[in-house]
Amino acid sequence: MSDTTPTPHGAALLGAGTARRSLGTATPATRIIGLLTLATMTWVVVSAFFITSPDVVQGDSVRIMYAHVPAAWVAYLAFVTTAIASGISVVRRHRTLGFDRVAGASAEVGVLFMGLALVTGSLWGRLTWGTFWQWDPRLTTTLFLFITYVGYLAVRRIDASPERRAKRSAVLALLAVLEIPLVHFSVVLWRSLHQEASVLNPDGDVRLDGLMLFTLFSGVVAFTLGFVWLVIHRQRLQALVDLQGTVGLDSAIAARATEAVLR
Amino acid sequence: MNLPDESSDSVIQLRDVVVAPAGFPALAGATLEVRAGELVALRGANGAGKTTLLRLCAGLAPLARGAASVLGVDLSRDRAAVRRSVGFVGHRNGLYGELTARENVAFVGALVNATRSEVDAVLEEFGLGGRVADTRAVALSAGQRRRTALASLAVRRARLWLLDEPHSALDADSRQQLERVFIQATAAGVTVVYTTHERSSNSQPMPRTITMDAGRVVQDHA
Amino acid sequence: MKDLGFILLSWSVTLGSMALLALATLRRAKSLAARIRRPEALAVVAMELTPRPDQPASSRRRLLPAIIAGLAVVVGIGIVAIFLTSSIDYYCNVDEIGVREGCDDTRRVRVQGTVDEGSLEQRMSTTAFVMSFNGASLPVEYDGEPGGIFQECIPVVAHGRVVDGVLQATRIEVKHSNEYEAQNKERITEAETSACS
Amino acid sequence: MRNVFAVARKDLVVEWRARLLLVRVLPFALLVLVLFAVALDSEALLERAAAGLVWLAAMFAALLVVQRCYDIETADGALDMLLTSVVEPSRVFFGKLLAVVGQLLVLVVVLVGGAVVLYGVRVDAAGLVLLVTTVVTAVIGLASVGTLYGAVVAQLTGRDSLLPLLAMPVLAPLLIGASRATEAAFGSRTIDLATGWAWTALLAVFAVVFTAAGAASFATLTEPDA
């Protein structure tokens, strides 16, 4: 059982880097990440729409793949990040709230990307399978994963002390991440309508055409960069909220002191 | 289990403690020391921080700032150890309504491996013998419920009792019985800290009275 | 044209929601930072943070998560119920019909196989074709026109009941293989010869 | 161990005296069975879906039992008493788990009986062994997930709706496994006994994982903060 550290005073909460610049969430590093995201994303869109050719069987609908696969990948990455940050915040005795903020920010972005993977996958399914949705192991387990993390965010949003929020959500995140292998291998375990993984399949063969593979790969890079940018900004946003609480606490203590003197 | 340091008789030591559940400083820099065997009444208006101070000492509320140690254990280090050694009764009694007075005490007894005769002896001592012992907690009077909760602390042999508003909703008779329990307990070396919102009382053993306001200790009369 | 619409929709939803989240984050951070920097705003912060312990939390903040959670629960119950009843159709390969337990002709099955080359026929509103897998074949009749990229030489999953050796399908889905190839002339011929061999 | 039994015994006595299982949870679960029968309205379909419906009803009822097992601690502030006592949190978890398992066993036995009467399923000797094993492992899994997630939402606002939201996706594999194994035990033609036993093994793994997770995280979850 670990006790959380008292919240540090004032701007120290945001770390050394923040004290130097104005209070905000952008730094030169995040600006570079942001620009890189925009550049790679532009290339992916151009390549997905104009440079790559249609697939032999799927035709043009393969162009959805270049958004669908990276979105799903980033969602997994986000949920694993949440689990790792939560694990650290449980194990460490002091200054755990920073890791809790990273876990929360990462889960928020992960839920967005998982939702995008479901929407794009459903549109792609209508074009190729002829159906928006199918109660198939991969699709169903993915939906369960999505709901699990919606529940995680619901627990985080509840009015509780930051320490209680951190503890309970950390346990949830560590349990939820167990579902990810189930989702990924559901295609192999059960017979499924969803195709098996093309790149990360057990045989190690890559079943993709050269330029298509490159476009998909740059999609993964672009989406991952976007994820990093979003998580950094969102966790700093949460830090600002917590800072507001600390600064508020300082003035509230002062206010209570005058309250006592006046009486 | 961390036992209190026998060489020092200081049971509670608080220095400039701040406790801020949900950002509001319920305790805004309180300082207090309580010695073993003392009977302490915490007085103050609603929102003065009495309950929070009790919960802090019981290891139930996290320390935001300041230094606090209870029964020789640093609260910022091992709240769980503090929790295991103090006895706490909130404004609700913490009883299971469907269980009888005896079953409630016996449950706590079972957690510390107390024997059946020990449980019966404690019940007798707290005026809960006979038919009262076999009455379900929901059907007991307010005073009997309060005494059942205190009997649970006694059967655990807790050396520090932290009681939130133990006098509330009690009639004159029950108050007297409660005060008799306090005399017995302090005589046996137990430290009793309780809160009350009454301005003054004619309690028989005059407690050391501490007045709180706006999250601080403002007056201390031994 | 439907294809293009869906593709554009996919991409605009993806990029749009990412951009929205990014902008919302920046705006919120800006307003928060402004409040923390201005001393007079801090008083407001202190005021906001002064709910006495006895005061109940505002009902809106308690109600909203409850409503969201309630909706999600209803959806969850629906999903579990549908998944349980839907997976009753047993999944079989063509060569397992009548052989493997559960794939007999008394119940609804999902059969997986490849559409035989030259077997596709449109009779009035019915679509008939033969599907095979691992050397065994099964004639299929489907009332209507299968959607998606249904064509010959493609793996499909047909839902239905086997009556007198013919699968009366109520639903047909295309199972896409995990191979992706760019479309160009040599490859098309290559694919056609290899797909039905 | 004595602490574990003390907590379990206390929970069961409280539940028995309150008669909640008898007057609310059991009728609710049986009502679910009856409503499904009315809604599906097909003998053949019912016989095939019987196993799944039994476990679906069991899951809904289990969530009620779990809510209740934490509500008895918060009704009169007994949780503060339990926390400020000498008990190791993991022992409280095992005690509560034991009490929930006990109640759920009664519940599932009644539900299976209901399926036999209402849905006309038949169980032979070999099927009975599988059925008993499945019920025990699945109930332990159900109870461990329930007790763990019940602790996650205990004392939070909106916990009534949060618990199903959190527990349902986790329970889905258990629900599928238990339904398949029970289907095999009911002598369904779609699934043989050997496959049924394989699903039961999966259920056992599930139960072990979540019991261990609950015991490990209970202290963190019940750490008081306000």
XYZ file of C-alpha atoms in Angstrom, chain A residues 81-219:
139
model
C 1.053 3.060 -23.028
C -1.829 3.528 -20.591
C -1.078 0.173 -18.989
C 2.660 0.888 -18.650
C 2.092 4.362 -17.195
C -0.521 2.936 -14.819
C 1.844 0.165 -13.761
C 4.535 2.714 -12.920
C 2.078 4.899 -11.014
C 1.041 1.895 -8.912
C 4.589 0.737 -8.170
C 6.126 4.146 -7.449
C 5.427 5.608 -4.049
C 6.007 9.253 -4.836
C 5.106 11.667 -7.620
C 2.725 9.193 -9.192
C 0.196 11.700 -10.499
C 2.317 12.554 -13.556
C 2.172 8.961 -14.743
C -1.526 8.880 -14.009
C -1.982 11.903 -16.263
C -0.079 10.197 -19.085
C -2.217 7.087 -18.639
C -5.419 9.108 -18.817
C -4.326 11.179 -21.824
C -3.200 8.092 -23.697
C -6.489 6.292 -23.046
C -8.460 9.303 -24.280
C -6.553 9.384 -27.552
C -6.720 5.571 -27.775
C -10.501 5.567 -27.507
C -10.675 8.118 -30.326
C -8.473 5.981 -32.584
C -10.250 2.755 -31.694
C -13.513 4.468 -32.605
C -11.983 5.566 -35.913
C -10.773 2.026 -36.597
C -14.313 0.741 -36.001
C -15.924 3.386 -38.229
C -13.463 3.051 -41.118
C -13.501 -0.736 -40.804
C -17.261 -0.758 -40.966
C -17.292 1.393 -44.121
C -14.638 -0.842 -45.690
C -16.667 -3.911 -44.721
C -19.740 -2.564 -46.514
C -17.685 -2.204 -49.690
C -15.892 -5.563 -49.621
C -17.892 -7.975 -47.452
C -21.200 -6.379 -48.339
C -22.086 -5.691 -44.712
C -21.422 -2.875 -42.239
C -21.160 -5.106 -39.243
C -20.754 -8.779 -38.584
C -20.787 -10.602 -35.253
C -17.411 -11.983 -35.892
C -14.732 -12.605 -33.233
C -12.339 -9.854 -34.331
C -15.035 -7.231 -34.693
C -16.818 -8.235 -31.500
C -13.679 -8.385 -29.347
C -12.600 -5.016 -30.742
C -15.950 -3.539 -29.791
C -15.583 -4.968 -26.281
C -12.132 -3.413 -26.031
C -13.614 -0.054 -27.075
C -16.375 -0.331 -24.452
C -13.831 -1.331 -21.801
C -11.860 1.862 -22.325
C -15.008 3.986 -22.509
C -15.713 2.556 -19.045
C -12.163 3.407 -17.985
C -12.661 7.024 -19.045
C -16.026 7.081 -17.260
C -14.277 6.069 -14.018
C -11.655 8.783 -14.544
C -14.287 11.479 -15.025
C -16.006 10.776 -11.724
C -15.554 13.415 -9.029
C -13.083 11.788 -6.718
C -9.790 12.895 -5.271
C -6.921 12.661 -7.813
C -5.319 9.954 -5.675
C -8.401 7.754 -5.621
C -8.928 8.341 -9.348
C -5.305 7.368 -10.005
C -5.447 4.167 -7.985
C -8.710 2.799 -9.264
C -8.096 3.653 -12.890
C -4.593 2.162 -12.730
C -6.012 -1.184 -11.648
C -8.600 -0.960 -14.423
C -5.988 -0.177 -17.069
C -3.785 -3.078 -16.033
C -6.744 -5.455 -16.327
C -8.039 -4.003 -19.595
C -4.743 -4.411 -21.422
C -5.097 -8.198 -21.050
C -7.823 -8.013 -23.683
C -5.493 -6.785 -26.418
C -3.808 -10.146 -27.178
C -7.278 -11.690 -27.248
C -8.371 -9.179 -29.890
C -5.263 -9.556 -32.001
C -5.250 -13.349 -31.995
C -9.023 -13.757 -32.193
C -8.629 -13.977 -35.988
C -6.383 -17.009 -35.577
C -8.158 -18.599 -32.608
C -11.669 -18.563 -33.982
C -12.485 -18.842 -37.648
C -13.241 -15.325 -38.649
C -14.550 -13.299 -41.539
C -11.874 -10.697 -40.848
C -8.657 -11.494 -42.678
C -5.595 -12.471 -40.719
C -2.889 -9.889 -40.187
C -1.053 -9.076 -43.424
C 2.097 -7.619 -41.928
C 2.266 -8.979 -38.393
C 1.220 -12.537 -39.226
C 2.768 -15.628 -37.632
C 4.551 -16.840 -40.835
C 6.531 -13.621 -41.160
C 5.666 -13.105 -44.841
C 4.540 -9.667 -45.789
C 1.601 -9.978 -48.137
C 1.585 -6.495 -49.522
C 2.662 -4.837 -52.716
C 5.726 -2.566 -52.392
C 4.212 0.896 -52.699
C 1.092 -0.175 -50.817
C 3.243 -1.406 -47.976
C 5.215 1.825 -47.948
C 2.040 3.904 -47.845
C 0.647 1.792 -45.037
C 3.933 2.116 -43.179
C 3.997 5.899 -43.550
C 0.399 5.904 -42.356
